[in-house]
Coordinates of C-alpha atoms and ligand atoms in Angstrom, one line a residue:
M1192 CA 1.8 11.3 18.8
L1193 CA -0.1 8.4 17.3
T1194 CA -3.2 6.7 18.6
V1195 CA -4.8 3.7 17.0
S1196 CA -8.2 2.9 18.4
D1197 CA -10.2 -0.3 17.9
L1198 CA -9.0 -0.8 14.3
H1199 CA -10.7 -3.4 12.1
M1200 CA -9.4 -4.2 8.7
Y1201 CA -10.5 -6.8 6.2
Y1202 CA -9.1 -8.2 3.0
G1203 CA -12.3 -9.6 1.4
G1204 CA -13.4 -12.2 3.9
V1205 CA -10.1 -12.2 5.8
H1206 CA -10.4 -10.2 9.1
A1207 CA -6.7 -9.1 9.3
L1208 CA -7.0 -6.6 12.2
K1209 CA -9.6 -7.3 14.9
G1210 CA -9.9 -4.2 17.1
V1211 CA -6.3 -3.2 17.4
S1212 CA -5.5 -0.3 19.8
L1213 CA -2.1 1.1 20.4
E1214 CA -0.3 4.3 21.3
V1215 CA 3.0 5.8 20.4
N1216 CA 4.4 8.8 22.2
E1217 CA 6.9 11.2 20.8
G1218 CA 10.5 9.9 21.0
E1219 CA 9.5 6.4 21.7
V1220 CA 10.5 3.2 20.0
V1221 CA 7.5 0.9 20.1
A1222 CA 8.0 -2.7 19.0
V1223 CA 5.2 -4.8 17.4
I1224 CA 6.0 -8.4 17.6
G1225 CA 4.1 -11.4 16.4
S1226 CA 4.4 -14.4 14.1
N1227 CA 3.8 -14.7 10.4
G1228 CA 0.4 -13.5 9.3
A1229 CA -0.4 -11.8 12.7
G1230 CA -1.3 -8.6 10.9
K1231 CA 1.9 -6.5 11.5
T1232 CA 2.4 -5.3 8.0
T1233 CA -1.4 -4.6 7.7
L1234 CA -1.2 -2.4 10.8
L1235 CA 1.7 -0.3 9.3
S1236 CA -0.2 -0.2 5.9
A1237 CA -3.3 1.1 7.7
I1238 CA -1.3 3.8 9.6
L1239 CA 0.4 5.0 6.4
G1240 CA -3.0 5.0 4.5
M1241 CA -2.2 2.2 2.0
V1242 CA -5.2 0.2 3.1
K1243 CA -8.6 1.4 4.3
P1244 CA -9.8 0.1 7.7
R1245 CA -13.4 -1.1 8.0
S1246 CA -13.8 0.8 11.4
G1247 CA -11.8 2.3 14.2
Q1248 CA -9.7 5.4 14.2
I1249 CA -6.1 6.4 13.7
S1250 CA -5.0 9.8 14.9
Y1251 CA -1.6 11.4 14.4
S1252 CA -0.5 14.7 15.9
N1253 CA -4.2 15.3 17.0
Q1254 CA -5.5 14.8 13.5
D1255 CA -7.8 12.0 12.3
I1256 CA -5.8 10.2 9.6
T1257 CA -7.9 7.0 9.4
Y1258 CA -9.0 7.6 5.8
I1259 CA -6.1 9.8 4.6
T1260 CA -4.1 8.5 1.7
A1261 CA -0.4 7.5 1.9
H1262 CA 0.5 10.5 -0.3
K1263 CA -0.8 12.9 2.4
T1264 CA 0.4 11.0 5.5
V1265 CA 3.9 11.0 3.9
N1266 CA 3.7 14.8 3.6
M1267 CA 2.5 14.9 7.3
G1268 CA 5.8 13.2 8.3
I1269 CA 5.1 9.5 8.4
S1270 CA 7.6 7.4 6.6
L1271 CA 7.6 3.6 5.9
V1272 CA 10.6 1.3 5.4
P1273 CA 8.7 -1.6 3.7
E1274 CA 9.3 -5.3 4.3
G1275 CA 11.4 -6.7 1.6
R1276 CA 13.2 -3.4 1.0
E1277 CA 11.7 -2.3 -2.4
V1278 CA 15.0 -1.2 -4.0
F1279 CA 15.0 0.3 -7.5
S1280 CA 17.7 -2.1 -8.6
S1281 CA 18.7 -0.5 -11.9
M1282 CA 18.9 2.9 -10.4
T1283 CA 22.0 4.2 -8.5
V1284 CA 22.0 4.8 -4.8
Y1285 CA 22.0 8.5 -5.5
E1286 CA 18.9 8.2 -7.7
N1287 CA 17.1 6.0 -5.1
L1288 CA 17.7 8.6 -2.4
R1289 CA 16.6 11.5 -4.6
L1290 CA 13.4 9.6 -5.3
G1291 CA 12.8 9.4 -1.6
L1292 CA 12.9 13.1 -1.3
K1293 CA 10.8 13.7 -4.4
K1294 CA 8.1 11.4 -3.0
R1295 CA 8.1 13.4 0.2
V1296 CA 8.2 17.0 -1.1
G1297 CA 7.1 16.8 -4.7
R1298 CA 9.9 18.8 -6.3
V1299 CA 13.5 18.4 -5.2
N1300 CA 15.5 21.4 -4.3
Q1301 CA 19.1 20.4 -5.1
K1302 CA 20.5 22.4 -2.2
E1303 CA 18.1 20.7 0.2
F1304 CA 19.0 17.3 -1.2
D1305 CA 22.7 17.9 -0.9
R1306 CA 22.2 19.0 2.7
E1307 CA 20.1 15.9 3.4
L1308 CA 22.8 13.7 1.8
E1309 CA 25.4 15.1 4.2
H1310 CA 23.3 13.9 7.1
I1311 CA 22.8 10.5 5.5
F1312 CA 26.5 10.1 4.8
F1313 CA 27.3 11.0 8.4
R1314 CA 25.0 8.2 9.7
F1315 CA 25.8 5.8 6.9
P1316 CA 29.4 6.3 5.7
R1317 CA 29.2 3.2 3.6
L1318 CA 26.6 4.7 1.4
K1319 CA 28.9 7.6 0.5
E1320 CA 31.3 5.1 -1.0
R1321 CA 28.5 3.5 -2.9
I1322 CA 26.6 6.5 -4.0
D1323 CA 27.1 5.9 -7.8
Q1324 CA 26.6 2.1 -7.6
L1325 CA 23.5 0.4 -9.0
A1326 CA 21.3 -0.3 -6.0
G1327 CA 20.7 -3.9 -7.2
T1328 CA 24.4 -4.7 -6.8
L1329 CA 24.5 -3.6 -3.1
S1330 CA 24.6 -6.3 -0.4
G1331 CA 21.4 -7.0 1.5
G1332 CA 22.6 -5.0 4.5
E1333 CA 23.6 -2.0 2.3
Q1334 CA 20.3 -2.1 0.6
Q1335 CA 18.5 -2.0 4.0
M1336 CA 20.7 1.0 4.9
M1337 CA 19.8 2.7 1.7
V1338 CA 16.1 2.1 2.1
I1339 CA 16.2 3.4 5.7
S1340 CA 18.1 6.4 4.4
R1341 CA 15.4 6.9 1.7
A1342 CA 12.8 6.9 4.4
L1343 CA 14.7 9.3 6.6
I1344 CA 15.4 11.9 3.8
G1345 CA 13.1 14.8 4.2
K1346 CA 13.1 14.4 8.0
P1347 CA 10.0 12.4 8.9
K1348 CA 8.6 12.6 12.4
L1349 CA 7.3 9.0 12.6
L1350 CA 9.3 6.1 11.1
L1351 CA 7.6 2.8 10.5
L1352 CA 10.1 -0.1 10.1
D1353 CA 8.7 -3.3 8.7
E1354 CA 11.0 -6.3 9.5
P1355 CA 14.3 -4.6 9.0
S1356 CA 16.2 -7.7 9.9
L1357 CA 14.5 -9.9 7.2
G1358 CA 17.0 -12.1 5.3
L1359 CA 20.1 -10.5 6.7
A1360 CA 23.1 -12.3 8.3
P1361 CA 23.3 -12.0 12.1
I1362 CA 26.3 -9.6 12.1
I1363 CA 24.4 -7.3 9.6
V1364 CA 21.3 -7.5 11.8
N1365 CA 23.4 -6.2 14.7
E1366 CA 24.5 -3.3 12.5
I1367 CA 20.9 -2.4 11.5
F1368 CA 19.9 -2.5 15.2
D1369 CA 22.8 -0.2 16.1
I1370 CA 21.4 2.2 13.5
I1371 CA 18.0 2.0 15.1
K1372 CA 19.5 2.7 18.5
G1373 CA 21.3 5.8 16.9
L1374 CA 18.0 7.0 15.5
K1375 CA 16.3 6.6 18.9
Q1376 CA 19.1 8.5 20.6
D1377 CA 18.5 11.3 18.2
G1378 CA 14.9 11.4 19.3
M1379 CA 13.2 9.7 16.3
T1380 CA 9.8 8.2 17.0
I1381 CA 9.7 4.6 15.6
I1382 CA 7.3 1.7 15.3
L1383 CA 9.4 -1.4 14.8
V1384 CA 7.7 -4.5 13.4
E1385 CA 9.9 -7.5 13.9
Q1386 CA 9.8 -11.3 14.1
M1387 CA 13.1 -11.1 15.9
A1388 CA 11.3 -10.2 19.1
N1389 CA 14.4 -10.3 21.3
K1390 CA 16.2 -7.9 19.1
A1391 CA 13.2 -5.6 18.8
L1392 CA 12.6 -5.5 22.6
S1393 CA 16.3 -4.8 23.2
V1394 CA 15.9 -1.4 21.5
A1395 CA 12.3 -0.6 22.2
D1396 CA 10.8 1.3 25.1
R1397 CA 7.5 -0.5 24.9
G1398 CA 6.0 -3.3 22.9
Y1399 CA 2.8 -4.9 21.7
V1400 CA 2.3 -8.6 20.9
L1401 CA 0.0 -9.0 17.9
E1402 CA -1.6 -12.4 17.6
N1403 CA -4.0 -13.4 14.8
G1404 CA -5.1 -9.8 14.3
H1405 CA -5.5 -8.7 17.9
I1406 CA -3.2 -7.3 20.6
A1407 CA -2.6 -10.2 23.0
M1408 CA -0.3 -8.3 25.3
S1409 CA 1.5 -5.0 25.8
G1410 CA 3.9 -3.5 28.2
T1411 CA 7.3 -2.0 28.6
A1412 CA 10.1 -3.8 26.7
K1413 CA 11.4 -5.0 30.1
E1414 CA 8.0 -6.4 31.1
L1415 CA 7.5 -8.3 27.9
R1416 CA 11.0 -9.7 28.0
G1417 CA 10.4 -10.9 31.5
N1418 CA 7.0 -12.4 30.6
R1419 CA 7.0 -16.2 30.5
E1420 CA 4.4 -16.6 27.7
V1421 CA 6.2 -14.0 25.5
A1422 CA 9.5 -15.7 26.2
K1423 CA 8.2 -19.1 25.3
A1424 CA 6.3 -18.0 22.2
Y1425 CA 8.6 -15.3 20.8
L1426 CA 12.0 -15.3 22.5
G1427 CA 12.9 -18.9 21.9
V1428 CA 13.0 -19.7 25.7
S1429 CA 11.6 -23.2 26.6
Ligands
ATP1225 P1 4.4 -11.4 7.9 O1 5.4 -11.3 9.0 O2 4.4 -12.9 7.4 O3 4.5 -10.4 6.9 P2 2.3 -10.0 9.2 O4 2.1 -10.1 10.6 O5 2.9 -8.8 8.6 O6 3.0 -11.3 8.6 P3 0.1 -9.4 7.4 O7 1.0 -9.4 6.2 O8 -0.3 -8.1 7.9 O9 0.8 -10.2 8.6 O10 -1.2 -10.4 7.1 C1 -2.2 -10.5 8.0 C2 -3.3 -11.4 7.4 O11 -3.9 -10.8 6.3 C3 -2.8 -12.7 6.9 O12 -3.7 -13.7 7.1 C4 -2.6 -12.5 5.4 O13 -2.7 -13.7 4.7 C5 -3.7 -11.5 5.1 N1 -3.4 -10.6 4.0 C6 -2.4 -9.8 3.9 N2 -2.4 -9.1 2.8 C7 -3.4 -9.5 2.1 C8 -4.0 -9.2 0.8 N3 -3.5 -8.3 0.0 N4 -5.1 -9.9 0.4 C9 -5.6 -10.9 1.2 N5 -5.2 -11.2 2.4 C10 -4.1 -10.5 2.8

């Protein structure tokens, strides 16, 4: 579904991606793990079209999307849940979700939105109770659920999740990972960027280790969890 080939990306003089190649098949959850500054967010930004690579290629559903802008990739079915959540605090949950659909389709058809909301409420019953609440007053976990919902509205084909566990209490992290498992069971294709490598590899089919802008290792989630170097560097095993 998605192929990234030999991607190079610079921020001025900073060589953030140094020949990254990866592949995501339909229905797979692929984890990208790595420490701070490894280039994980940059990789997702490049796939979505928010930053322009210097060279290399990104193809999605057999189309070259390397230099296609985010507006178009969103219309093509790629959706990002950004790191740090980007909640519109002074808008209600309802308004935040509506904006998600507007961004995807341009003009919101109310009937379509109501239908989408039913799906969202089924998956996230807590958001139903909080639909008229200002988003800024939600707990961190609820905000993450809302932002994931916002990305899901309009039925994307490829979901990019950037550090969904960031800043959340362990019990809430478990809830978020249960949601990711549910999405996987429903057949969603996901790229999951995480510093919590153990968690990410527990839901992923395959994974890539990004180190200082290049792919240091890749394999099935099981292989990576069993790899001594990965365990030592990323899974907290001494
Ligand atoms: P983190 O988990 O801390 O977000 P990351 O793996 O997502 O890290 P990136 O945010 O992709 O890493 O950053 C990769 C490299 O590019 C880092 O060295 C970072 O300092 C640099 N970088 C990222 N964004 C910019 C920017 N807008 N301008 C200049 N350098 C940047």
